[in-house]
mmCIF file of C-alpha atoms in Angstrom:
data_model
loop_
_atom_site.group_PDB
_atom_site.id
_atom_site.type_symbol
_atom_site.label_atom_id
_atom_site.label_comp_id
_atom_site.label_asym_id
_atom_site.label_seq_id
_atom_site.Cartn_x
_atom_site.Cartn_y
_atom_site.Cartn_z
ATOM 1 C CA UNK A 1 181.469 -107.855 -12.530
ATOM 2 C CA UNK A 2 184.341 -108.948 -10.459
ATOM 3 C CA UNK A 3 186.881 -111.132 -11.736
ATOM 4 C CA UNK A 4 188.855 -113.893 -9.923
ATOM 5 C CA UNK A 5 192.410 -113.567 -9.722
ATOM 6 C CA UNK A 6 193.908 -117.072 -10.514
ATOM 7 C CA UNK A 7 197.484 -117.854 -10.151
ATOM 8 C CA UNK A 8 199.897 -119.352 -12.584
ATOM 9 C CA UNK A 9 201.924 -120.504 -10.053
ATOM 10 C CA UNK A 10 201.254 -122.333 -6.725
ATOM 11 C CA UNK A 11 202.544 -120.100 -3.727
ATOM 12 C CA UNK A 12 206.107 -121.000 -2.491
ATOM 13 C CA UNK A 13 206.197 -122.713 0.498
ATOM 14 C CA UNK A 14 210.236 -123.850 0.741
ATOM 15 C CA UNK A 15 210.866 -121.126 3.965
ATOM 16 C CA UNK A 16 207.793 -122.341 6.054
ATOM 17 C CA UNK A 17 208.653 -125.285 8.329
ATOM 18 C CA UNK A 18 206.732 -128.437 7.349
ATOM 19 C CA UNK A 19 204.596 -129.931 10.552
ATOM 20 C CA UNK A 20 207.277 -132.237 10.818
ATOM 21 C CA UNK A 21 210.816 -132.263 10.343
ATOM 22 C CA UNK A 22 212.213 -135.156 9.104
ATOM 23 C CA UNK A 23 215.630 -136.673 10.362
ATOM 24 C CA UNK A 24 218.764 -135.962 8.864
ATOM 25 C CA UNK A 25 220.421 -139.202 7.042
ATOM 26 C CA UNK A 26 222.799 -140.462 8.516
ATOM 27 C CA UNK A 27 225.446 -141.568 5.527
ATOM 28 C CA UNK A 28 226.479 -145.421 5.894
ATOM 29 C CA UNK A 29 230.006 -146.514 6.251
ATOM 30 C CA UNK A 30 231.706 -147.060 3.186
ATOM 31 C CA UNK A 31 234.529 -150.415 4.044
ATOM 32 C CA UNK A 32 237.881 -148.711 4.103
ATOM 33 C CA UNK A 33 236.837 -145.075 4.435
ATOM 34 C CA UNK A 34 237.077 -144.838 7.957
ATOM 35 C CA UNK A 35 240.455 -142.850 7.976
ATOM 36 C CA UNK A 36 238.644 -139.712 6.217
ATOM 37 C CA UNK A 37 238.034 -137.175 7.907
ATOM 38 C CA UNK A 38 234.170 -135.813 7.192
ATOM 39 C CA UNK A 39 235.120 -132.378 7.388
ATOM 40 C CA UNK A 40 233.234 -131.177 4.224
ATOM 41 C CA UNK A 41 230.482 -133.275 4.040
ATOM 42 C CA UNK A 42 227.855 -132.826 1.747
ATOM 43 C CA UNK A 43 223.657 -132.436 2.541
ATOM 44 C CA UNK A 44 221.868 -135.493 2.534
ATOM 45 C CA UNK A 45 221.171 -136.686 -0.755
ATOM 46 C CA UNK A 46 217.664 -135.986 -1.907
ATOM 47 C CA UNK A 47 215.996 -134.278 -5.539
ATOM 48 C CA UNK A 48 216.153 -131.098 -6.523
ATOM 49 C CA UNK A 49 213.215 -129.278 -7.082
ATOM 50 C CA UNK A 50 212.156 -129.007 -10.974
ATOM 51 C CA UNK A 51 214.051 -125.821 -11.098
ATOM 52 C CA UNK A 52 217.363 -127.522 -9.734
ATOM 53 C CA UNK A 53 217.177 -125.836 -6.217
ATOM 54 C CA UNK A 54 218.093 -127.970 -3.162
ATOM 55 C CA UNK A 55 215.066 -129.048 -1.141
ATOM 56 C CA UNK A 56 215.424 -127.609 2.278
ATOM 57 C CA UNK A 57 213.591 -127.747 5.558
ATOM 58 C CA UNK A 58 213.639 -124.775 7.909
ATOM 59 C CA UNK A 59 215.435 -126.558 11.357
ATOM 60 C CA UNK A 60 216.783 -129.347 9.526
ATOM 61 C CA UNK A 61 220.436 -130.074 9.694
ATOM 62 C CA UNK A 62 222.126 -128.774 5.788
ATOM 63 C CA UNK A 63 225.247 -130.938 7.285
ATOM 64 C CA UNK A 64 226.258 -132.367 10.467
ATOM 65 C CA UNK A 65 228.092 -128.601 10.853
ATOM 66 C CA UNK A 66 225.166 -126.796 9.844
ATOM 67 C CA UNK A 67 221.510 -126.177 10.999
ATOM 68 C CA UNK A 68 219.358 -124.461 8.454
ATOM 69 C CA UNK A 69 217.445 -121.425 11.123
ATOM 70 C CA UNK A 70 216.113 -119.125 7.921
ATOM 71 C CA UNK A 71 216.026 -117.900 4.286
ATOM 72 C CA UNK A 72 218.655 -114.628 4.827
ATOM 73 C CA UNK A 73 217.465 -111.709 3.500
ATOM 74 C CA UNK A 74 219.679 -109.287 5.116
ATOM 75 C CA UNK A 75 221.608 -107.341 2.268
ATOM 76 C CA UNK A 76 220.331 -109.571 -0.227
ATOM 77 C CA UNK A 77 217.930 -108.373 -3.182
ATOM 78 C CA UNK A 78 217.047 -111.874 -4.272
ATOM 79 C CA UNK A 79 216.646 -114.489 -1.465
ATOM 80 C CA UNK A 80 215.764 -117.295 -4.128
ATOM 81 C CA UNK A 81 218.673 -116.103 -6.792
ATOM 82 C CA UNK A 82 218.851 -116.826 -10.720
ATOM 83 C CA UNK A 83 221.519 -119.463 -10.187
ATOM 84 C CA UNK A 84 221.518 -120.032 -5.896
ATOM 85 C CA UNK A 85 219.780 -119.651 -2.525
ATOM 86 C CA UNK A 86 221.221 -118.105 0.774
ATOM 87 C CA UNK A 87 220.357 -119.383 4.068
ATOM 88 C CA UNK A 88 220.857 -118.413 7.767
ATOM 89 C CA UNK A 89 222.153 -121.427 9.767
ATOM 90 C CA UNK A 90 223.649 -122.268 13.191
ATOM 91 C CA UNK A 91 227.536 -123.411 12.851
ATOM 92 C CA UNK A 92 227.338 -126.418 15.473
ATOM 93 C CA UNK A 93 231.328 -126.895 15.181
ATOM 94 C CA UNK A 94 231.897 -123.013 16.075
ATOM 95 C CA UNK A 95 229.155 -122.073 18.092
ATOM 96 C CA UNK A 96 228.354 -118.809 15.370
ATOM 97 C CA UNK A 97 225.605 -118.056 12.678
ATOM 98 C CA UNK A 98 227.417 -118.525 9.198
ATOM 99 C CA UNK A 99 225.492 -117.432 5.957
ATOM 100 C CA UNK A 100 225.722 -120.813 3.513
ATOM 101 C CA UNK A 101 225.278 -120.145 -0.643
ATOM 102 C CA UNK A 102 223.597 -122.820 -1.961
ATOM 103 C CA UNK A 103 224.294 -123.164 -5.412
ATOM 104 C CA UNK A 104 221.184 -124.674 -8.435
ATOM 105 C CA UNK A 105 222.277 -128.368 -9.149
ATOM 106 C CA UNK A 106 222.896 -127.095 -13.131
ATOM 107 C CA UNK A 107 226.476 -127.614 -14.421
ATOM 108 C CA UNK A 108 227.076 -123.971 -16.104
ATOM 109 C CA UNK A 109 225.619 -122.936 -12.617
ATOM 110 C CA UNK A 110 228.040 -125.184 -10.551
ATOM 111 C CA UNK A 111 230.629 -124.119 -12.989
ATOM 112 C CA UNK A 112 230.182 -120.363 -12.570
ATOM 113 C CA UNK A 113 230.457 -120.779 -8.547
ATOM 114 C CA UNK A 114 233.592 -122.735 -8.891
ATOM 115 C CA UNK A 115 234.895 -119.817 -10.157
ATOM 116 C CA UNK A 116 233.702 -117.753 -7.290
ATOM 117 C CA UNK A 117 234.896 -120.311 -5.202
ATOM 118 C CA UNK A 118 238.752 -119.541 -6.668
ATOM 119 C CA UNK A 119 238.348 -116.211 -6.848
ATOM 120 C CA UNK A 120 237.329 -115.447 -2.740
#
């Protein structure tokens, strides 16, 4: 007798592009902020998955700088990491790929890449 493998889990499906992409938000004008420059903006503001990862779209702009092209594996053991995920986008602003960390929306997480931050 044969038995059915069931999973635990449903498979992941965060680096297959959905049918659609949707739009990037476009943040609204805040009165008085128009002397800042948006150099370092952040993604568009949306919930984290229940793990705390960013919810990402393959082709969707990350930021108005970046466009998210792929999960990178390249050199990487762990594409989905304990505390952060590592994509492949397009650097509109210099015309190069760039390799963006994106770090799991959990303070000790945010914390420990802070550090990393100073340190590099």
């Amino acid at each position: 007798m044969e038995r059915e493998h069931t999973r635990k889990h449903p498979p992941l499906t965060w680096d297959v592009a959905p049918p659609t992409v949707p739009e990037p938000q476009l943040a609204l004008p805040i009165p008085g902020d128009e002397g800042i420059e948006r150099k370092h903006a952040s993604p568009p503001r949306r919930d984290d998955d229940r793990e705390g990862h960013y919810v990402f779209y393959l082709g969707e702009n990350l930021t108005l700088r970046y466009k998210i092209l792929s999960k990178w594996v390249k050199h990487v053991d762990s594409v989905v990491g304990t505390f952060d995920r590592v994509l492949e986008c397009w650097d509109c602003q210099t015309r190069e790929y760039a390799v963006v960390k994106v770090v799991k929306s959990i303070q000790k997480y945010l914390d420990a890449a802070m550090v990393e931050v100073d340190v590099l």
